Amino acid sequence: MESHQSLAPLAREISALPPSLGPVRLIGIDGHAGSGKSTFARRLAEALGGAPVLHLDDVASHEQLFAWPDRLRAQVLEPLAAGRPARWAPYDWVARRFGPEQVLEPAPVLLVEGVGAGRRALRPRLARLLWMETPRAESWGRGRHRDGRDLADFWDGWERAELAHFSDDPSRPFADTLVRQSGTGYEWSSEAGATAGRAASITEGDGLPRA
């Protein structure tokens, strides 16, 4: 089954939410690095008819793995809240500098995915927070395997930084929806009691997520 079909029920739930950032429904997708956020966000965006996705990897930098809320607020959140296009410069992790400016028009739904998408600085702006319910060790193992030995040192530093971030500013306790990957697709539990594990399920046929 195509992802835009199987994720349609969740997409309908999200589309029915009231706007949370000017005209925009801002949806956070958080979880440990390597938990499948990027792949899930891409599939959910398709189910939403091509909703834009903002990757927090493009907002962070080597020097500021988590110290990016002020930049995100000034470049993205405040303009969208006013109904204006956001203008922001994605970070180039190879060149180690911010690249050319990009424009993000206000849209009915904007998905923000990445570690820290549910942090306290963003939560008041979110229409819904989704948490990828993949255990930390499994997530980090996927990420290290994906990125290879050349980035082993980066991962050592990232793991320490992520532990410190979630210790100070956890996201999962505030999630509205927990998303799990099963052998046949995704399962999720939504609304009140999400962290208690009440689950609904869907199926899709694309295997494990990449990121």
PDB file of C-alpha atoms in Angstrom:
ATOM      1  CA  MET A   1       0.000   0.000   0.000  1.00  0.00           C
ATOM      2  CA  GLU A   2       1.305   3.458  -0.839  1.00  0.00           C
ATOM      3  CA  SER A   3       2.230   5.666   2.082  1.00  0.00           C
ATOM      4  CA  HIS A   4      -0.116   8.442   1.045  1.00  0.00           C
ATOM      5  CA  GLN A   5      -2.978   5.970   1.338  1.00  0.00           C
ATOM      6  CA  SER A   6      -1.935   4.258   4.562  1.00  0.00           C
ATOM      7  CA  LEU A   7      -1.145   7.472   6.416  1.00  0.00           C
ATOM      8  CA  ALA A   8      -4.347   9.145   5.260  1.00  0.00           C
ATOM      9  CA  PRO A   9      -6.179   8.750   8.607  1.00  0.00           C
ATOM     10  CA  LEU A  10      -3.383  10.501  10.498  1.00  0.00           C
ATOM     11  CA  ALA A  11      -3.164  13.158   7.787  1.00  0.00           C
ATOM     12  CA  ARG A  12      -6.880  13.842   8.146  1.00  0.00           C
ATOM     13  CA  GLU A  13      -6.498  14.229  11.920  1.00  0.00           C
ATOM     14  CA  ILE A  14      -3.702  16.734  11.429  1.00  0.00           C
ATOM     15  CA  SER A  15      -5.501  18.692   8.720  1.00  0.00           C
ATOM     16  CA  ALA A  16      -8.518  19.085  11.016  1.00  0.00           C
ATOM     17  CA  LEU A  17      -6.468  20.700  13.800  1.00  0.00           C
ATOM     18  CA  PRO A  18      -6.770  24.443  14.347  1.00  0.00           C
ATOM     19  CA  PRO A  19      -3.801  26.515  13.128  1.00  0.00           C
ATOM     20  CA  SER A  20      -1.114  27.051  15.753  1.00  0.00           C
ATOM     21  CA  LEU A  21       1.285  29.496  14.061  1.00  0.00           C
ATOM     22  CA  GLY A  22      -0.601  32.191  12.194  1.00  0.00           C
ATOM     23  CA  PRO A  23      -2.344  30.296   9.371  1.00  0.00           C
ATOM     24  CA  VAL A  24      -0.043  27.262   9.802  1.00  0.00           C
ATOM     25  CA  ARG A  25      -0.530  23.992  11.656  1.00  0.00           C
ATOM     26  CA  LEU A  26       2.993  23.372  12.931  1.00  0.00           C
ATOM     27  CA  ILE A  27       3.597  19.650  13.530  1.00  0.00           C
ATOM     28  CA  GLY A  28       6.701  18.522  15.419  1.00  0.00           C
ATOM     29  CA  ILE A  29       8.244  15.097  14.774  1.00  0.00           C
ATOM     30  CA  ASP A  30      10.827  14.322  17.458  1.00  0.00           C
ATOM     31  CA  GLY A  31      12.783  11.271  18.547  1.00  0.00           C
ATOM     32  CA  HIS A  32      16.323  10.028  18.963  1.00  0.00           C
ATOM     33  CA  ALA A  33      18.784  10.432  16.127  1.00  0.00           C
ATOM     34  CA  GLY A  34      18.315   7.507  13.765  1.00  0.00           C
ATOM     35  CA  SER A  35      14.754   6.756  14.906  1.00  0.00           C
ATOM     36  CA  GLY A  36      13.142   7.212  11.489  1.00  0.00           C
ATOM     37  CA  LYS A  37      11.931  10.807  11.711  1.00  0.00           C
ATOM     38  CA  SER A  38      12.991  11.904   8.227  1.00  0.00           C
ATOM     39  CA  THR A  39      11.444   8.928   6.461  1.00  0.00           C
ATOM     40  CA  PHE A  40       8.226   9.191   8.442  1.00  0.00           C
ATOM     41  CA  ALA A  41       8.021  12.942   7.825  1.00  0.00           C
ATOM     42  CA  ARG A  42       8.458  12.415   4.093  1.00  0.00           C
ATOM     43  CA  ARG A  43       5.657   9.852   3.975  1.00  0.00           C
ATOM     44  CA  LEU A  44       3.355  11.940   6.135  1.00  0.00           C
ATOM     45  CA  ALA A  45       4.054  14.977   3.938  1.00  0.00           C
ATOM     46  CA  GLU A  46       2.970  12.942   0.916  1.00  0.00           C
ATOM     47  CA  ALA A  47      -0.216  11.917   2.697  1.00  0.00           C
ATOM     48  CA  LEU A  48      -0.854  15.598   3.405  1.00  0.00           C
ATOM     49  CA  GLY A  49      -0.710  16.386  -0.293  1.00  0.00           C
ATOM     50  CA  GLY A  50       2.855  17.649  -0.402  1.00  0.00           C
ATOM     51  CA  ALA A  51       3.189  19.521   2.891  1.00  0.00           C
ATOM     52  CA  PRO A  52       6.584  21.185   3.348  1.00  0.00           C
ATOM     53  CA  VAL A  53       9.093  19.627   5.753  1.00  0.00           C
ATOM     54  CA  LEU A  54      11.648  21.630   7.688  1.00  0.00           C
ATOM     55  CA  HIS A  55      14.581  19.475   8.822  1.00  0.00           C
ATOM     56  CA  LEU A  56      16.204  20.677  12.027  1.00  0.00           C
ATOM     57  CA  ASP A  57      19.506  19.284  10.739  1.00  0.00           C
ATOM     58  CA  ASP A  58      19.370  22.280   8.375  1.00  0.00           C
ATOM     59  CA  VAL A  59      18.902  24.687  11.302  1.00  0.00           C
ATOM     60  CA  ALA A  60      21.553  23.251  13.628  1.00  0.00           C
ATOM     61  CA  SER A  61      25.292  23.448  13.024  1.00  0.00           C
ATOM     62  CA  HIS A  62      28.518  21.870  14.243  1.00  0.00           C
ATOM     63  CA  GLU A  63      28.910  24.658  16.791  1.00  0.00           C
ATOM     64  CA  GLN A  64      25.231  24.751  17.770  1.00  0.00           C
ATOM     65  CA  LEU A  65      23.833  21.230  17.826  1.00  0.00           C
ATOM     66  CA  PHE A  66      20.937  22.382  20.018  1.00  0.00           C
ATOM     67  CA  ALA A  67      21.449  26.141  20.483  1.00  0.00           C
ATOM     68  CA  TRP A  68      19.306  27.081  17.485  1.00  0.00           C
ATOM     69  CA  PRO A  69      15.900  28.191  18.908  1.00  0.00           C
ATOM     70  CA  ASP A  70      16.580  31.924  18.499  1.00  0.00           C
ATOM     71  CA  ARG A  71      17.584  31.477  14.854  1.00  0.00           C
ATOM     72  CA  LEU A  72      14.558  29.303  14.127  1.00  0.00           C
ATOM     73  CA  ARG A  73      12.252  31.790  15.798  1.00  0.00           C
ATOM     74  CA  ALA A  74      13.620  34.819  13.938  1.00  0.00           C
ATOM     75  CA  GLN A  75      13.954  33.208  10.507  1.00  0.00           C
ATOM     76  CA  VAL A  76      10.950  30.868  10.453  1.00  0.00           C
ATOM     77  CA  LEU A  77       8.466  31.031  13.312  1.00  0.00           C
ATOM     78  CA  GLU A  78       7.906  34.765  13.607  1.00  0.00           C
ATOM     79  CA  PRO A  79       7.408  35.379   9.861  1.00  0.00           C
ATOM     80  CA  LEU A  80       5.002  32.451   9.505  1.00  0.00           C
ATOM     81  CA  ALA A  81       3.087  33.555  12.611  1.00  0.00           C
ATOM     82  CA  ALA A  82       2.548  36.888  10.854  1.00  0.00           C
ATOM     83  CA  GLY A  83       1.421  35.155   7.662  1.00  0.00           C
ATOM     84  CA  ARG A  84       4.622  36.103   5.820  1.00  0.00           C
ATOM     85  CA  PRO A  85       7.118  33.833   4.022  1.00  0.00           C
ATOM     86  CA  ALA A  86       9.992  32.553   6.132  1.00  0.00           C
ATOM     87  CA  ARG A  87      13.498  33.200   4.849  1.00  0.00           C
ATOM     88  CA  TRP A  88      16.178  30.937   6.231  1.00  0.00           C
ATOM     89  CA  ALA A  89      19.606  29.587   5.322  1.00  0.00           C
ATOM     90  CA  PRO A  90      20.117  25.798   5.642  1.00  0.00           C
ATOM     91  CA  TYR A  91      23.405  24.605   7.105  1.00  0.00           C
ATOM     92  CA  ASP A  92      25.855  22.705   4.918  1.00  0.00           C
ATOM     93  CA  TRP A  93      27.404  19.995   7.113  1.00  0.00           C
ATOM     94  CA  VAL A  94      30.194  19.305   4.613  1.00  0.00           C
ATOM     95  CA  ALA A  95      31.211  22.902   3.931  1.00  0.00           C
ATOM     96  CA  ARG A  96      30.537  23.780   7.591  1.00  0.00           C
ATOM     97  CA  ARG A  97      28.689  26.999   6.753  1.00  0.00           C
ATOM     98  CA  PHE A  98      25.172  28.224   6.137  1.00  0.00           C
ATOM     99  CA  GLY A  99      24.136  28.101   2.501  1.00  0.00           C
ATOM    100  CA  PRO A 100      21.990  30.292   0.248  1.00  0.00           C
ATOM    101  CA  GLU A 101      18.764  31.669   1.629  1.00  0.00           C
ATOM    102  CA  GLN A 102      15.596  29.703   0.976  1.00  0.00           C
ATOM    103  CA  VAL A 103      11.985  30.837   1.121  1.00  0.00           C
ATOM    104  CA  LEU A 104       9.268  28.904   2.916  1.00  0.00           C
ATOM    105  CA  GLU A 105       5.752  30.109   2.163  1.00  0.00           C
ATOM    106  CA  PRO A 106       2.998  29.770   4.771  1.00  0.00           C
ATOM    107  CA  ALA A 107       1.197  26.454   4.253  1.00  0.00           C
ATOM    108  CA  PRO A 108      -1.781  24.781   5.905  1.00  0.00           C
ATOM    109  CA  VAL A 109       0.605  22.242   7.517  1.00  0.00           C
ATOM    110  CA  LEU A 110       4.344  22.481   8.111  1.00  0.00           C
ATOM    111  CA  LEU A 111       6.198  19.431   9.445  1.00  0.00           C
ATOM    112  CA  VAL A 112       9.273  20.181  11.575  1.00  0.00           C
ATOM    113  CA  GLU A 113      11.343  17.060  12.087  1.00  0.00           C
ATOM    114  CA  GLY A 114      14.483  16.512  14.072  1.00  0.00           C
ATOM    115  CA  VAL A 115      15.862  15.961  17.538  1.00  0.00           C
ATOM    116  CA  GLY A 116      14.443  18.783  19.619  1.00  0.00           C
ATOM    117  CA  ALA A 117      11.303  19.426  17.564  1.00  0.00           C
ATOM    118  CA  GLY A 118       9.305  19.051  20.776  1.00  0.00           C
ATOM    119  CA  ARG A 119      11.529  21.155  23.020  1.00  0.00           C
ATOM    120  CA  ARG A 120       9.965  23.696  25.354  1.00  0.00           C
ATOM    121  CA  ALA A 121      10.874  26.636  23.104  1.00  0.00           C
ATOM    122  CA  LEU A 122       8.743  25.175  20.280  1.00  0.00           C
ATOM    123  CA  ARG A 123       5.901  23.439  22.087  1.00  0.00           C
ATOM    124  CA  PRO A 124       3.667  26.522  22.469  1.00  0.00           C
ATOM    125  CA  ARG A 125       3.755  26.892  18.657  1.00  0.00           C
ATOM    126  CA  LEU A 126       2.911  23.265  17.848  1.00  0.00           C
ATOM    127  CA  ALA A 127      -0.512  22.018  16.812  1.00  0.00           C
ATOM    128  CA  ARG A 128       0.677  18.476  17.576  1.00  0.00           C
ATOM    129  CA  LEU A 129       3.863  16.756  18.724  1.00  0.00           C
ATOM    130  CA  LEU A 130       4.682  13.283  17.405  1.00  0.00           C
ATOM    131  CA  TRP A 131       7.418  11.174  18.999  1.00  0.00           C
ATOM    132  CA  MET A 132       9.128   8.302  17.158  1.00  0.00           C
ATOM    133  CA  GLU A 133       8.987   5.481  19.690  1.00  0.00           C
ATOM    134  CA  THR A 134      12.255   3.742  18.723  1.00  0.00           C
ATOM    135  CA  PRO A 135      14.585   2.882  21.635  1.00  0.00           C
ATOM    136  CA  ARG A 136      17.659   5.074  21.958  1.00  0.00           C
ATOM    137  CA  ALA A 137      20.218   2.287  21.510  1.00  0.00           C
ATOM    138  CA  GLU A 138      18.455   0.971  18.410  1.00  0.00           C
ATOM    139  CA  SER A 139      18.129   4.469  16.952  1.00  0.00           C
ATOM    140  CA  TRP A 140      21.768   5.335  17.517  1.00  0.00           C
ATOM    141  CA  GLY A 141      22.851   1.993  16.094  1.00  0.00           C
ATOM    142  CA  ARG A 142      20.905   2.696  12.912  1.00  0.00           C
ATOM    143  CA  GLY A 143      22.417   6.156  12.662  1.00  0.00           C
ATOM    144  CA  ARG A 144      25.982   4.955  13.111  1.00  0.00           C
ATOM    145  CA  HIS A 145      25.472   2.187  10.552  1.00  0.00           C
ATOM    146  CA  ARG A 146      23.954   4.637   8.084  1.00  0.00           C
ATOM    147  CA  ASP A 147      26.740   7.215   8.401  1.00  0.00           C
ATOM    148  CA  GLY A 148      29.699   4.828   8.533  1.00  0.00           C
ATOM    149  CA  ARG A 149      33.058   4.955  10.253  1.00  0.00           C
ATOM    150  CA  ASP A 150      34.012   8.351   8.856  1.00  0.00           C
ATOM    151  CA  LEU A 151      31.461   9.969  11.161  1.00  0.00           C
ATOM    152  CA  ALA A 152      32.154   7.828  14.242  1.00  0.00           C
ATOM    153  CA  ASP A 153      33.770  10.736  16.096  1.00  0.00           C
ATOM    154  CA  PHE A 154      30.820  12.977  15.275  1.00  0.00           C
ATOM    155  CA  TRP A 155      28.431  10.358  16.621  1.00  0.00           C
ATOM    156  CA  ASP A 156      30.407  10.081  19.868  1.00  0.00           C
ATOM    157  CA  GLY A 157      29.943  13.807  20.409  1.00  0.00           C
ATOM    158  CA  TRP A 158      26.342  13.757  19.211  1.00  0.00           C
ATOM    159  CA  GLU A 159      25.311  11.047  21.659  1.00  0.00           C
ATOM    160  CA  ARG A 160      26.673  13.048  24.588  1.00  0.00           C
ATOM    161  CA  ALA A 161      24.930  16.185  23.336  1.00  0.00           C
ATOM    162  CA  GLU A 162      21.608  14.417  22.776  1.00  0.00           C
ATOM    163  CA  LEU A 163      21.691  12.849  26.239  1.00  0.00           C
ATOM    164  CA  ALA A 164      22.322  16.247  27.783  1.00  0.00           C
ATOM    165  CA  HIS A 165      19.570  17.865  25.718  1.00  0.00           C
ATOM    166  CA  PHE A 166      16.835  15.372  26.570  1.00  0.00           C
ATOM    167  CA  SER A 167      17.924  15.302  30.218  1.00  0.00           C
ATOM    168  CA  ASP A 168      17.353  19.051  30.438  1.00  0.00           C
ATOM    169  CA  ASP A 169      14.490  19.403  27.935  1.00  0.00           C
ATOM    170  CA  PRO A 170      12.635  16.117  27.307  1.00  0.00           C
ATOM    171  CA  SER A 171      10.071  15.891  24.516  1.00  0.00           C
ATOM    172  CA  ARG A 172       8.475  12.477  24.911  1.00  0.00           C
ATOM    173  CA  PRO A 173       6.435  13.272  28.055  1.00  0.00           C
ATOM    174  CA  PHE A 174       4.690  16.020  26.103  1.00  0.00           C
ATOM    175  CA  ALA A 175       3.983  14.051  22.920  1.00  0.00           C
ATOM    176  CA  ASP A 176       0.401  13.961  21.659  1.00  0.00           C
ATOM    177  CA  THR A 177       1.131  10.971  19.414  1.00  0.00           C
ATOM    178  CA  LEU A 178       3.617   8.113  19.748  1.00  0.00           C
ATOM    179  CA  VAL A 179       4.666   6.504  16.467  1.00  0.00           C
ATOM    180  CA  ARG A 180       6.120   2.997  16.279  1.00  0.00           C
ATOM    181  CA  GLN A 181       7.333   1.084  13.276  1.00  0.00           C
ATOM    182  CA  SER A 182       6.130  -2.489  12.909  1.00  0.00           C
ATOM    183  CA  GLY A 183       6.975  -5.095  10.323  1.00  0.00           C
ATOM    184  CA  THR A 184       4.051  -3.977   8.177  1.00  0.00           C
ATOM    185  CA  GLY A 185       4.140  -0.210   8.610  1.00  0.00           C
ATOM    186  CA  TYR A 186       3.473   2.220  11.433  1.00  0.00           C
ATOM    187  CA  GLU A 187       1.417   2.083  14.586  1.00  0.00           C
ATOM    188  CA  TRP A 188       0.479   5.145  16.551  1.00  0.00           C
ATOM    189  CA  SER A 189      -1.352   6.169  19.679  1.00  0.00           C
ATOM    190  CA  SER A 190      -2.915   9.604  19.767  1.00  0.00           C
ATOM    191  CA  GLU A 191      -4.687  12.146  21.913  1.00  0.00           C
ATOM    192  CA  ALA A 192      -5.101  11.767  25.685  1.00  0.00           C
ATOM    193  CA  GLY A 193      -3.256   8.800  27.087  1.00  0.00           C
ATOM    194  CA  ALA A 194      -0.801   8.539  24.214  1.00  0.00           C
ATOM    195  CA  THR A 195       2.098   7.754  26.515  1.00  0.00           C
ATOM    196  CA  ALA A 196       0.038   4.978  28.073  1.00  0.00           C
ATOM    197  CA  GLY A 197       0.358   3.103  24.797  1.00  0.00           C
ATOM    198  CA  ARG A 198      -3.132   3.015  23.326  1.00  0.00           C
ATOM    199  CA  ALA A 199      -2.376   2.142  19.721  1.00  0.00           C
ATOM    200  CA  ALA A 200      -4.008   2.330  16.328  1.00  0.00           C
ATOM    201  CA  SER A 201      -2.232   0.780  13.396  1.00  0.00           C
ATOM    202  CA  ILE A 202      -1.754   1.152   9.676  1.00  0.00           C
ATOM    203  CA  THR A 203       0.190  -0.837   7.148  1.00  0.00           C
ATOM    204  CA  GLU A 204       2.510   0.136   4.350  1.00  0.00           C
ATOM    205  CA  GLY A 205       5.104  -1.757   2.400  1.00  0.00           C
ATOM    206  CA  ASP A 206       8.331   0.245   2.429  1.00  0.00           C
ATOM    207  CA  GLY A 207      10.430  -1.568   5.051  1.00  0.00           C
ATOM    208  CA  LEU A 208      12.650   0.137   7.608  1.00  0.00           C
ATOM    209  CA  PRO A 209      13.171   3.889   7.673  1.00  0.00           C
ATOM    210  CA  ARG A 210      16.530   5.322   6.702  1.00  0.00           C
ATOM    211  CA  ALA A 211      16.873   8.190   9.093  1.00  0.00           C
TER     212      ALA A 211
END
